Amino acid sequence: MLLTSFSEIDGQAVRQGPKKLVVLAPEDEEFLLAVKDSTSRGYVEPILIGSEDRIKRLADRIAFDISEIEKIYEDDRQVIADQGIRMLFDGTVDIASKGQIPTAYIYRAIIREESGIRRKTVSVVTLLEIQGLGRLTSFTDTGVSIHPDFQTKLDIIANAVFVFHLLGYRKPRVAVLSGQREIGGSLTSAEHAAAIRKAYEAGEPGECEVMSATCLTDILFPPGKPFSSYDDINLAGSSFPEIMVVPELTTGNILAKLDFAFPHVRRRSLVMSSRGPVIIPSRSDFHDAVTGEIATGVVVAARIKEGTA
Amino acid sequence: MRITNFADIIEEAAGKRRKRLVLAPAPEGGLPEALSRAARDGIVFPIWIGKARAGNQLFETQRIEPYEILDEPEPEKALKLALSLLREGKADILLQGDMAHQPFLDAVLDRETGIGEGKLASFVSLFDPPAPAKLTMITDTYINNFPSLTEKIAIVENAVRLSNLLGLAAPKIAALSAIEQVNPAIRSTLDAAVLAKMSERKQFGQAVIEGPLDIDCAVSEKAAARKGVHSAVTGQTDIYLVPNVEAGTLTTQMFVFVARIPVAGVLMGTSCPVILDLPFVPRENKRVEIALAVLLSGG
């Protein structure tokens, strides 16, 4: 089933839950509130790893009865990350979620586990729901590689394509973004886009369509179709891509979190590891957003198990 | 007067002395709609540099007067002539005609024959969002690929000058990066921290720069507080300074096409206003760009 909105994902999460979720350092009120909400909605059965003091104090404050919930008390941040990610890879849990812990620790733990399996690029897919588009889209990699090279971008695309296949998109469109304009010479990001398009023509990187356009202007207003007024913008009827590969991390971070500026855009980020989704909320996210990300993790985990991909 | 939206810009321009706007190299196909309108409204006096016969016909058909035509069928020469008029004070504003961006900008910014001020040119995407009720800028969104710290200082100064012109004496500027902490591996965080320190020491006059800020901290005071960032800029940003042109152009396009926020572009760093013809600005907003150029040209 094709999932075109976050509310459809939330509906699926109720039907396909509860899944086992390990939460790495739920030591912030908004994060723990999200775990409470996700548990009561039937999305997840959580396991909490983190500092005993902080978890208990916060649980009391938000009236979350954690007496029946499995807890592992640990203070060392890297140990928390390693242990939680291990649980995902050994099959104890279906999903892992970042709490109040530096993201780098989690990426490090995932990369270590992955290296035991096969060489794999770890990347973050930020799913976006844009009002008026009528389907989901995404930016990637919005979290791991600072300056991904051509090969890394191919891996990043493959990871995102996998996620979109799980969400029911048979042949997601991919745009390799660039700030290339008519001036300023050739940007590396534009060279990557051209090389990836060539690789695509030669059969890489999986079941998707790599577009030749490298920015929204080219997608929505290609040569011969002038941008006269805002009434000319028709997102739903356009070939707006499902996957937008950002040129580098800083640009990706700015683009991915524009939901803070735009009330009609919502965001959910995850890392697709070979053993299941790892949810990566932003430290500034509020509990509603984190709960939504957990729901997405539940659906993705369920679909991996069903072999929908 | 504080100008807080595009309608204010148009209204303010209408009250100014009529400016001489030169269109070069003038396209044979037709007059830009916004130029016809500004000419009819008496905001600008159009000077056409191109094929005289085509120009005469266009102005007569559209019943626009007064106007001036200079016959120069060669595009490069037409632009050169326009630039010399601007340098000599015989024209006030340049509107990009029928020429590709790179040769056009090369000629405009040429040290000997252009109208660069010997300073760095940069581009500001100016937005008129429904809320908050004020104009918001993103810069540099077109000219410089990966500006150095020195270049970012000039980019900030250009944007502050535009802010001042729009009646905002002390703009709040967010120097954007991927994170709100200084990380030596990410150069934009270092540049942002230096700019913030310079602003603290009043090196940008009354303008206040905060950085590094990630976009959530810049946009939302609440989000910033969650990350322990407290500043006069968070949630109040007037100018977003982007780390590079990839972020600049792509973010501008998200504002325009996804958020549908009205946009106008302004080239800064030239001795006379220059209106570029960029694909992410809708034709309907050329009118705002002409009005802005009228304000920028003073008097």
PDB file of N, CA, C and O in Angstrom, chain A residues 28 30 178-179 181-184 187 189 215-217 220-221 226-230 233 247-248 250-251 253-254 257-258 260 262 264 282-286, chain B residues 101-102 142-143 145 178 180 214-216 219 223 226 243-247 249-251 253-263 280 282-284:
ATOM      1  N   ASP A  28      14.852  13.718  28.404  1.00  0.00           N
ATOM      2  CA  ASP A  28      14.319  15.040  28.153  1.00  0.00           C
ATOM      3  C   ASP A  28      12.815  14.873  28.139  1.00  0.00           C
ATOM      4  O   ASP A  28      12.289  13.859  27.668  1.00  0.00           O
ATOM      5  N   GLU A  30      10.323  16.181  26.491  1.00  0.00           N
ATOM      6  CA  GLU A  30       9.629  16.019  25.207  1.00  0.00           C
ATOM      7  C   GLU A  30       9.830  14.604  24.642  1.00  0.00           C
ATOM      8  O   GLU A  30       8.902  14.002  24.112  1.00  0.00           O
ATOM      9  N   SER A 178      21.801  20.695  -6.723  1.00  0.00           N
ATOM     10  CA  SER A 178      23.002  21.510  -6.856  1.00  0.00           C
ATOM     11  C   SER A 178      22.615  22.985  -6.868  1.00  0.00           C
ATOM     12  O   SER A 178      21.529  23.344  -7.307  1.00  0.00           O
ATOM     13  N   GLY A 179      23.526  23.810  -6.370  1.00  0.00           N
ATOM     14  CA  GLY A 179      23.330  25.258  -6.454  1.00  0.00           C
ATOM     15  C   GLY A 179      23.880  25.819  -7.748  1.00  0.00           C
ATOM     16  O   GLY A 179      24.052  27.027  -7.883  1.00  0.00           O
ATOM     17  N   ARG A 181      24.327  27.512 -11.096  1.00  0.00           N
ATOM     18  CA  ARG A 181      23.565  28.469 -11.892  1.00  0.00           C
ATOM     19  C   ARG A 181      24.319  28.697 -13.181  1.00  0.00           C
ATOM     20  O   ARG A 181      25.350  28.078 -13.415  1.00  0.00           O
ATOM     21  N   GLU A 182      23.829  29.676 -13.953  1.00  0.00           N
ATOM     22  CA  GLU A 182      24.508  29.973 -15.222  1.00  0.00           C
ATOM     23  C   GLU A 182      25.857  30.615 -14.985  1.00  0.00           C
ATOM     24  O   GLU A 182      26.677  30.701 -15.888  1.00  0.00           O
ATOM     25  N   ILE A 183      26.079  31.136 -13.778  1.00  0.00           N
ATOM     26  CA  ILE A 183      27.345  31.817 -13.503  1.00  0.00           C
ATOM     27  C   ILE A 183      28.166  31.009 -12.492  1.00  0.00           C
ATOM     28  O   ILE A 183      27.665  30.063 -11.892  1.00  0.00           O
ATOM     29  N   GLY A 184      29.421  31.404 -12.331  1.00  0.00           N
ATOM     30  CA  GLY A 184      30.211  30.867 -11.213  1.00  0.00           C
ATOM     31  C   GLY A 184      30.938  29.570 -11.503  1.00  0.00           C
ATOM     32  O   GLY A 184      31.392  28.913 -10.572  1.00  0.00           O
ATOM     33  N   LEU A 187      30.131  23.605 -10.271  1.00  0.00           N
ATOM     34  CA  LEU A 187      30.168  23.168  -8.875  1.00  0.00           C
ATOM     35  C   LEU A 187      30.329  21.652  -8.812  1.00  0.00           C
ATOM     36  O   LEU A 187      29.798  20.930  -9.663  1.00  0.00           O
ATOM     37  N   SER A 189      28.901  19.653  -6.899  1.00  0.00           N
ATOM     38  CA  SER A 189      27.583  19.014  -6.765  1.00  0.00           C
ATOM     39  C   SER A 189      26.944  18.779  -8.138  1.00  0.00           C
ATOM     40  O   SER A 189      26.246  17.777  -8.333  1.00  0.00           O
ATOM     41  N   CYS A 215      17.517  21.227  -9.537  1.00  0.00           N
ATOM     42  CA  CYS A 215      16.907  22.146  -8.560  1.00  0.00           C
ATOM     43  C   CYS A 215      15.417  22.283  -8.874  1.00  0.00           C
ATOM     44  O   CYS A 215      14.958  21.883  -9.943  1.00  0.00           O
ATOM     45  N   LEU A 216      14.685  22.851  -7.920  1.00  0.00           N
ATOM     46  CA  LEU A 216      13.230  22.935  -8.064  1.00  0.00           C
ATOM     47  C   LEU A 216      12.822  23.824  -9.242  1.00  0.00           C
ATOM     48  O   LEU A 216      11.825  23.548  -9.915  1.00  0.00           O
ATOM     49  N   THR A 217      13.601  24.877  -9.505  1.00  0.00           N
ATOM     50  CA  THR A 217      13.253  25.756 -10.632  1.00  0.00           C
ATOM     51  C   THR A 217      13.238  24.942 -11.925  1.00  0.00           C
ATOM     52  O   THR A 217      12.309  25.050 -12.732  1.00  0.00           O
ATOM     53  N   LEU A 220      10.142  22.495 -11.881  1.00  0.00           N
ATOM     54  CA  LEU A 220       8.811  23.090 -11.993  1.00  0.00           C
ATOM     55  C   LEU A 220       8.680  24.009 -13.206  1.00  0.00           C
ATOM     56  O   LEU A 220       7.597  24.140 -13.782  1.00  0.00           O
ATOM     57  N   PHE A 221       9.794  24.662 -13.569  1.00  0.00           N
ATOM     58  CA  PHE A 221       9.759  25.600 -14.697  1.00  0.00           C
ATOM     59  C   PHE A 221      10.921  25.345 -15.645  1.00  0.00           C
ATOM     60  O   PHE A 221      11.852  26.139 -15.728  1.00  0.00           O
ATOM     61  N   PRO A 226       7.776  29.586 -18.627  1.00  0.00           N
ATOM     62  CA  PRO A 226       8.188  30.684 -17.744  1.00  0.00           C
ATOM     63  C   PRO A 226       7.400  30.713 -16.436  1.00  0.00           C
ATOM     64  O   PRO A 226       6.250  30.267 -16.379  1.00  0.00           O
ATOM     65  N   PHE A 227       8.061  31.218 -15.401  1.00  0.00           N
ATOM     66  CA  PHE A 227       7.448  31.382 -14.083  1.00  0.00           C
ATOM     67  C   PHE A 227       6.867  32.798 -14.040  1.00  0.00           C
ATOM     68  O   PHE A 227       7.561  33.757 -13.763  1.00  0.00           O
ATOM     69  N   SER A 228       5.596  32.908 -14.356  1.00  0.00           N
ATOM     70  CA  SER A 228       4.978  34.234 -14.423  1.00  0.00           C
ATOM     71  C   SER A 228       4.407  34.666 -13.093  1.00  0.00           C
ATOM     72  O   SER A 228       4.583  35.791 -12.664  1.00  0.00           O
ATOM     73  N   SER A 229       3.682  33.726 -12.446  1.00  0.00           N
ATOM     74  CA  SER A 229       3.079  34.103 -11.173  1.00  0.00           C
ATOM     75  C   SER A 229       2.995  32.867 -10.285  1.00  0.00           C
ATOM     76  O   SER A 229       3.213  31.743 -10.736  1.00  0.00           O
ATOM     77  N   TYR A 230       2.685  33.113  -9.012  1.00  0.00           N
ATOM     78  CA  TYR A 230       2.601  32.004  -8.056  1.00  0.00           C
ATOM     79  C   TYR A 230       1.485  31.026  -8.417  1.00  0.00           C
ATOM     80  O   TYR A 230       1.523  29.872  -8.013  1.00  0.00           O
ATOM     81  N   ILE A 233       2.478  27.674 -10.007  1.00  0.00           N
ATOM     82  CA  ILE A 233       3.114  26.579  -9.261  1.00  0.00           C
ATOM     83  C   ILE A 233       2.079  25.486  -8.989  1.00  0.00           C
ATOM     84  O   ILE A 233       1.072  25.731  -8.341  1.00  0.00           O
ATOM     85  N   PRO A 247      23.536  18.626  -1.621  1.00  0.00           N
ATOM     86  CA  PRO A 247      24.943  18.692  -2.029  1.00  0.00           C
ATOM     87  C   PRO A 247      25.909  18.379  -0.896  1.00  0.00           C
ATOM     88  O   PRO A 247      26.917  17.705  -1.109  1.00  0.00           O
ATOM     89  N   GLU A 248      25.614  18.892   0.287  1.00  0.00           N
ATOM     90  CA  GLU A 248      26.512  18.673   1.434  1.00  0.00           C
ATOM     91  C   GLU A 248      25.694  18.884   2.697  1.00  0.00           C
ATOM     92  O   GLU A 248      24.553  19.340   2.646  1.00  0.00           O
ATOM     93  N   THR A 250      25.658  20.902   5.491  1.00  0.00           N
ATOM     94  CA  THR A 250      25.109  22.158   6.014  1.00  0.00           C
ATOM     95  C   THR A 250      23.869  22.560   5.221  1.00  0.00           C
ATOM     96  O   THR A 250      22.838  22.917   5.795  1.00  0.00           O
ATOM     97  N   THR A 251      23.965  22.485   3.914  1.00  0.00           N
ATOM     98  CA  THR A 251      22.812  22.793   3.065  1.00  0.00           C
ATOM     99  C   THR A 251      21.661  21.844   3.394  1.00  0.00           C
ATOM    100  O   THR A 251      20.506  22.260   3.508  1.00  0.00           O
ATOM    101  N   ASN A 253      21.015  20.284   6.162  1.00  0.00           N
ATOM    102  CA  ASN A 253      20.435  20.577   7.467  1.00  0.00           C
ATOM    103  C   ASN A 253      19.479  21.761   7.382  1.00  0.00           C
ATOM    104  O   ASN A 253      18.401  21.751   7.977  1.00  0.00           O
ATOM    105  N   ILE A 254      19.867  22.775   6.627  1.00  0.00           N
ATOM    106  CA  ILE A 254      19.008  23.964   6.489  1.00  0.00           C
ATOM    107  C   ILE A 254      17.719  23.586   5.754  1.00  0.00           C
ATOM    108  O   ILE A 254      16.617  23.900   6.186  1.00  0.00           O
ATOM    109  N   LYS A 257      15.170  21.237   7.753  1.00  0.00           N
ATOM    110  CA  LYS A 257      14.448  21.757   8.916  1.00  0.00           C
ATOM    111  C   LYS A 257      13.669  23.035   8.616  1.00  0.00           C
ATOM    112  O   LYS A 257      13.324  23.784   9.528  1.00  0.00           O
ATOM    113  N   LEU A 258      13.369  23.251   7.341  1.00  0.00           N
ATOM    114  CA  LEU A 258      12.592  24.432   6.997  1.00  0.00           C
ATOM    115  C   LEU A 258      11.156  24.334   7.511  1.00  0.00           C
ATOM    116  O   LEU A 258      10.411  25.301   7.466  1.00  0.00           O
ATOM    117  N   PHE A 260      10.384  24.390  10.380  1.00  0.00           N
ATOM    118  CA  PHE A 260      10.274  25.378  11.451  1.00  0.00           C
ATOM    119  C   PHE A 260       9.776  26.721  10.906  1.00  0.00           C
ATOM    120  O   PHE A 260       9.167  27.503  11.625  1.00  0.00           O
ATOM    121  N   PHE A 262       8.004  26.914   7.827  1.00  0.00           N
ATOM    122  CA  PHE A 262       6.805  26.741   6.999  1.00  0.00           C
ATOM    123  C   PHE A 262       5.763  25.923   7.750  1.00  0.00           C
ATOM    124  O   PHE A 262       5.970  24.724   7.968  1.00  0.00           O
ATOM    125  N   HIS A 264       3.106  24.585   6.797  1.00  0.00           N
ATOM    126  CA  HIS A 264       2.434  23.515   6.064  1.00  0.00           C
ATOM    127  C   HIS A 264       3.405  22.413   5.621  1.00  0.00           C
ATOM    128  O   HIS A 264       3.113  21.644   4.725  1.00  0.00           O
ATOM    129  N   SER A 282      15.418  15.727  15.903  1.00  0.00           N
ATOM    130  CA  SER A 282      16.301  16.866  16.176  1.00  0.00           C
ATOM    131  C   SER A 282      16.166  17.203  17.659  1.00  0.00           C
ATOM    132  O   SER A 282      15.112  17.000  18.256  1.00  0.00           O
ATOM    133  N   ARG A 283      17.246  17.740  18.224  1.00  0.00           N
ATOM    134  CA  ARG A 283      17.203  18.083  19.656  1.00  0.00           C
ATOM    135  C   ARG A 283      16.162  19.158  19.956  1.00  0.00           C
ATOM    136  O   ARG A 283      15.770  19.341  21.097  1.00  0.00           O
ATOM    137  N   SER A 284      15.746  19.864  18.930  1.00  0.00           N
ATOM    138  CA  SER A 284      14.769  20.920  19.191  1.00  0.00           C
ATOM    139  C   SER A 284      13.330  20.470  18.900  1.00  0.00           C
ATOM    140  O   SER A 284      12.399  21.244  19.025  1.00  0.00           O
ATOM    141  N   ASP A 285      13.151  19.197  18.513  1.00  0.00           N
ATOM    142  CA  ASP A 285      11.804  18.721  18.206  1.00  0.00           C
ATOM    143  C   ASP A 285      10.940  18.613  19.467  1.00  0.00           C
ATOM    144  O   ASP A 285      11.432  18.289  20.541  1.00  0.00           O
ATOM    145  N   PHE A 286       9.647  18.827  19.279  1.00  0.00           N
ATOM    146  CA  PHE A 286       8.710  18.666  20.378  1.00  0.00           C
ATOM    147  C   PHE A 286       8.058  17.284  20.283  1.00  0.00           C
ATOM    148  O   PHE A 286       8.216  16.597  19.279  1.00  0.00           O
TER     149      PHE A 286
ATOM    150  N   HIS B 101      23.581  35.391 -18.254  1.00  0.00           N
ATOM    151  CA  HIS B 101      23.964  36.007 -16.971  1.00  0.00           C
ATOM    152  C   HIS B 101      25.464  36.242 -16.824  1.00  0.00           C
ATOM    153  O   HIS B 101      25.879  37.281 -16.321  1.00  0.00           O
ATOM    154  N   GLN B 102      26.274  35.251 -17.238  1.00  0.00           N
ATOM    155  CA  GLN B 102      27.717  35.388 -16.983  1.00  0.00           C
ATOM    156  C   GLN B 102      28.326  36.568 -17.748  1.00  0.00           C
ATOM    157  O   GLN B 102      28.952  37.433 -17.112  1.00  0.00           O
ATOM    158  N   TYR B 142      23.081  34.036  -4.986  1.00  0.00           N
ATOM    159  CA  TYR B 142      23.339  33.870  -6.421  1.00  0.00           C
ATOM    160  C   TYR B 142      24.781  34.091  -6.866  1.00  0.00           C
ATOM    161  O   TYR B 142      25.269  33.362  -7.729  1.00  0.00           O
ATOM    162  N   ILE B 143      25.486  35.047  -6.297  1.00  0.00           N
ATOM    163  CA  ILE B 143      26.753  35.469  -6.916  1.00  0.00           C
ATOM    164  C   ILE B 143      27.960  34.617  -6.499  1.00  0.00           C
ATOM    165  O   ILE B 143      28.666  34.083  -7.342  1.00  0.00           O
ATOM    166  N   ASN B 145      30.087  31.543  -4.878  1.00  0.00           N
ATOM    167  CA  ASN B 145      29.902  30.107  -4.645  1.00  0.00           C
ATOM    168  C   ASN B 145      30.118  29.708  -3.192  1.00  0.00           C
ATOM    169  O   ASN B 145      29.217  29.240  -2.520  1.00  0.00           O
ATOM    170  N   ALA B 178      25.172  24.104  10.033  1.00  0.00           N
ATOM    171  CA  ALA B 178      24.434  22.860  10.288  1.00  0.00           C
ATOM    172  C   ALA B 178      24.122  22.702  11.772  1.00  0.00           C
ATOM    173  O   ALA B 178      23.174  22.012  12.142  1.00  0.00           O
ATOM    174  N   GLU B 180      24.533  24.553  16.010  1.00  0.00           N
ATOM    175  CA  GLU B 180      24.627  25.825  16.722  1.00  0.00           C
ATOM    176  C   GLU B 180      25.902  25.904  17.555  1.00  0.00           C
ATOM    177  O   GLU B 180      26.126  26.874  18.272  1.00  0.00           O
ATOM    178  N   ASP B 214      21.718  26.965  13.728  1.00  0.00           N
ATOM    179  CA  ASP B 214      21.068  26.133  12.718  1.00  0.00           C
ATOM    180  C   ASP B 214      19.709  26.758  12.437  1.00  0.00           C
ATOM    181  O   ASP B 214      19.253  27.640  13.173  1.00  0.00           O
ATOM    182  N   ILE B 215      19.072  26.311  11.373  1.00  0.00           N
ATOM    183  CA  ILE B 215      17.873  27.010  10.900  1.00  0.00           C
ATOM    184  C   ILE B 215      16.761  26.994  11.952  1.00  0.00           C
ATOM    185  O   ILE B 215      16.039  27.980  12.106  1.00  0.00           O
ATOM    186  N   ASP B 216      16.646  25.897  12.720  1.00  0.00           N
ATOM    187  CA  ASP B 216      15.559  25.845  13.711  1.00  0.00           C
ATOM    188  C   ASP B 216      15.769  26.894  14.798  1.00  0.00           C
ATOM    189  O   ASP B 216      14.828  27.550  15.231  1.00  0.00           O
ATOM    190  N   VAL B 219      14.955  30.354  13.289  1.00  0.00           N
ATOM    191  CA  VAL B 219      13.542  30.620  13.004  1.00  0.00           C
ATOM    192  C   VAL B 219      12.702  30.672  14.273  1.00  0.00           C
ATOM    193  O   VAL B 219      11.782  31.471  14.390  1.00  0.00           O
ATOM    194  N   ALA B 223      12.480  26.681  19.804  1.00  0.00           N
ATOM    195  CA  ALA B 223      13.414  25.612  19.433  1.00  0.00           C
ATOM    196  C   ALA B 223      14.815  25.945  19.934  1.00  0.00           C
ATOM    197  O   ALA B 223      15.544  25.076  20.422  1.00  0.00           O
ATOM    198  N   ARG B 226      15.214  25.233  23.561  1.00  0.00           N
ATOM    199  CA  ARG B 226      15.374  23.789  23.814  1.00  0.00           C
ATOM    200  C   ARG B 226      16.830  23.384  23.674  1.00  0.00           C
ATOM    201  O   ARG B 226      17.272  22.411  24.281  1.00  0.00           O
ATOM    202  N   PRO B 243      25.736  29.798   4.380  1.00  0.00           N
ATOM    203  CA  PRO B 243      27.166  29.527   4.294  1.00  0.00           C
ATOM    204  C   PRO B 243      27.702  29.463   2.865  1.00  0.00           C
ATOM    205  O   PRO B 243      28.875  29.741   2.642  1.00  0.00           O
ATOM    206  N   ASN B 244      26.862  29.087   1.916  1.00  0.00           N
ATOM    207  CA  ASN B 244      27.343  28.963   0.528  1.00  0.00           C
ATOM    208  C   ASN B 244      26.161  29.069  -0.438  1.00  0.00           C
ATOM    209  O   ASN B 244      25.007  29.131  -0.010  1.00  0.00           O
ATOM    210  N   VAL B 245      26.476  29.086  -1.710  1.00  0.00           N
ATOM    211  CA  VAL B 245      25.429  29.331  -2.704  1.00  0.00           C
ATOM    212  C   VAL B 245      24.511  28.120  -2.881  1.00  0.00           C
ATOM    213  O   VAL B 245      23.367  28.263  -3.315  1.00  0.00           O
ATOM    214  N   GLU B 246      24.998  26.933  -2.532  1.00  0.00           N
ATOM    215  CA  GLU B 246      24.130  25.747  -2.638  1.00  0.00           C
ATOM    216  C   GLU B 246      22.956  25.942  -1.675  1.00  0.00           C
ATOM    217  O   GLU B 246      21.792  25.798  -2.061  1.00  0.00           O
ATOM    218  N   ALA B 247      23.293  26.282  -0.433  1.00  0.00           N
ATOM    219  CA  ALA B 247      22.245  26.543   0.556  1.00  0.00           C
ATOM    220  C   ALA B 247      21.408  27.749   0.124  1.00  0.00           C
ATOM    221  O   ALA B 247      20.184  27.740   0.253  1.00  0.00           O
ATOM    222  N   THR B 249      20.722  29.206  -2.993  1.00  0.00           N
ATOM    223  CA  THR B 249      19.755  29.087  -4.094  1.00  0.00           C
ATOM    224  C   THR B 249      18.689  28.034  -3.761  1.00  0.00           C
ATOM    225  O   THR B 249      17.510  28.244  -4.031  1.00  0.00           O
ATOM    226  N   LEU B 250      19.122  26.932  -3.148  1.00  0.00           N
ATOM    227  CA  LEU B 250      18.150  25.862  -2.896  1.00  0.00           C
ATOM    228  C   LEU B 250      17.140  26.292  -1.824  1.00  0.00           C
ATOM    229  O   LEU B 250      15.949  25.993  -1.928  1.00  0.00           O
ATOM    230  N   THR B 251      17.600  27.014  -0.800  1.00  0.00           N
ATOM    231  CA  THR B 251      16.674  27.490   0.234  1.00  0.00           C
ATOM    232  C   THR B 251      15.713  28.519  -0.357  1.00  0.00           C
ATOM    233  O   THR B 251      14.505  28.490  -0.087  1.00  0.00           O
ATOM    234  N   GLN B 253      14.637  28.631  -3.320  1.00  0.00           N
ATOM    235  CA  GLN B 253      13.641  27.921  -4.131  1.00  0.00           C
ATOM    236  C   GLN B 253      12.595  27.227  -3.267  1.00  0.00           C
ATOM    237  O   GLN B 253      11.427  27.132  -3.650  1.00  0.00           O
ATOM    238  N   MET B 254      12.997  26.751  -2.087  1.00  0.00           N
ATOM    239  CA  MET B 254      12.009  26.168  -1.164  1.00  0.00           C
ATOM    240  C   MET B 254      11.038  27.256  -0.688  1.00  0.00           C
ATOM    241  O   MET B 254       9.835  27.034  -0.600  1.00  0.00           O
ATOM    242  N   PHE B 255      11.562  28.425  -0.353  1.00  0.00           N
ATOM    243  CA  PHE B 255      10.709  29.543   0.078  1.00  0.00           C
ATOM    244  C   PHE B 255       9.710  29.900  -1.029  1.00  0.00           C
ATOM    245  O   PHE B 255       8.552  30.180  -0.760  1.00  0.00           O
ATOM    246  N   VAL B 256      10.195  29.905  -2.269  1.00  0.00           N
ATOM    247  CA  VAL B 256       9.356  30.357  -3.379  1.00  0.00           C
ATOM    248  C   VAL B 256       8.346  29.272  -3.788  1.00  0.00           C
ATOM    249  O   VAL B 256       7.144  29.516  -3.825  1.00  0.00           O
ATOM    250  N   PHE B 257       8.855  28.073  -4.077  1.00  0.00           N
ATOM    251  CA  PHE B 257       7.993  27.068  -4.703  1.00  0.00           C
ATOM    252  C   PHE B 257       7.213  26.217  -3.701  1.00  0.00           C
ATOM    253  O   PHE B 257       6.122  25.760  -4.001  1.00  0.00           O
ATOM    254  N   VAL B 258       7.778  25.975  -2.537  1.00  0.00           N
ATOM    255  CA  VAL B 258       7.088  25.135  -1.556  1.00  0.00           C
ATOM    256  C   VAL B 258       6.267  25.996  -0.595  1.00  0.00           C
ATOM    257  O   VAL B 258       5.108  25.710  -0.329  1.00  0.00           O
ATOM    258  N   ALA B 259       6.870  27.083  -0.091  1.00  0.00           N
ATOM    259  CA  ALA B 259       6.137  27.931   0.858  1.00  0.00           C
ATOM    260  C   ALA B 259       5.376  29.050   0.156  1.00  0.00           C
ATOM    261  O   ALA B 259       4.564  29.727   0.777  1.00  0.00           O
ATOM    262  N   ARG B 260       5.642  29.236  -1.148  1.00  0.00           N
ATOM    263  CA  ARG B 260       4.947  30.252  -1.947  1.00  0.00           C
ATOM    264  C   ARG B 260       5.038  31.645  -1.341  1.00  0.00           C
ATOM    265  O   ARG B 260       4.076  32.405  -1.325  1.00  0.00           O
ATOM    266  N   ILE B 261       6.180  31.971  -0.795  1.00  0.00           N
ATOM    267  CA  ILE B 261       6.368  33.300  -0.212  1.00  0.00           C
ATOM    268  C   ILE B 261       6.845  34.247  -1.316  1.00  0.00           C
ATOM    269  O   ILE B 261       7.822  33.945  -2.011  1.00  0.00           O
ATOM    270  N   PRO B 262       6.159  35.378  -1.489  1.00  0.00           N
ATOM    271  CA  PRO B 262       6.541  36.317  -2.554  1.00  0.00           C
ATOM    272  C   PRO B 262       8.003  36.735  -2.441  1.00  0.00           C
ATOM    273  O   PRO B 262       8.488  37.044  -1.349  1.00  0.00           O
ATOM    274  N   VAL B 263       8.693  36.735  -3.577  1.00  0.00           N
ATOM    275  CA  VAL B 263      10.133  37.012  -3.595  1.00  0.00           C
ATOM    276  C   VAL B 263      10.472  38.120  -4.587  1.00  0.00           C
ATOM    277  O   VAL B 263       9.780  38.300  -5.590  1.00  0.00           O
ATOM    278  N   PHE B 280      14.037  32.182 -10.597  1.00  0.00           N
ATOM    279  CA  PHE B 280      13.195  31.861  -9.437  1.00  0.00           C
ATOM    280  C   PHE B 280      12.361  33.060  -8.965  1.00  0.00           C
ATOM    281  O   PHE B 280      11.685  32.985  -7.947  1.00  0.00           O
ATOM    282  N   PRO B 282       9.206  35.299  -9.977  1.00  0.00           N
ATOM    283  CA  PRO B 282       8.118  35.307 -10.960  1.00  0.00           C
ATOM    284  C   PRO B 282       8.045  36.660 -11.663  1.00  0.00           C
ATOM    285  O   PRO B 282       8.353  37.690 -11.063  1.00  0.00           O
ATOM    286  N   ARG B 283       7.628  36.635 -12.911  1.00  0.00           N
ATOM    287  CA  ARG B 283       7.568  37.877 -13.688  1.00  0.00           C
ATOM    288  C   ARG B 283       6.696  38.932 -13.011  1.00  0.00           C
ATOM    289  O   ARG B 283       6.957  40.120 -13.111  1.00  0.00           O
ATOM    290  N   GLU B 284       5.663  38.468 -12.307  1.00  0.00           N
ATOM    291  CA  GLU B 284       4.750  39.430 -11.675  1.00  0.00           C
ATOM    292  C   GLU B 284       5.479  40.269 -10.621  1.00  0.00           C
ATOM    293  O   GLU B 284       5.043  41.362 -10.286  1.00  0.00           O
TER     294      GLU B 284
END
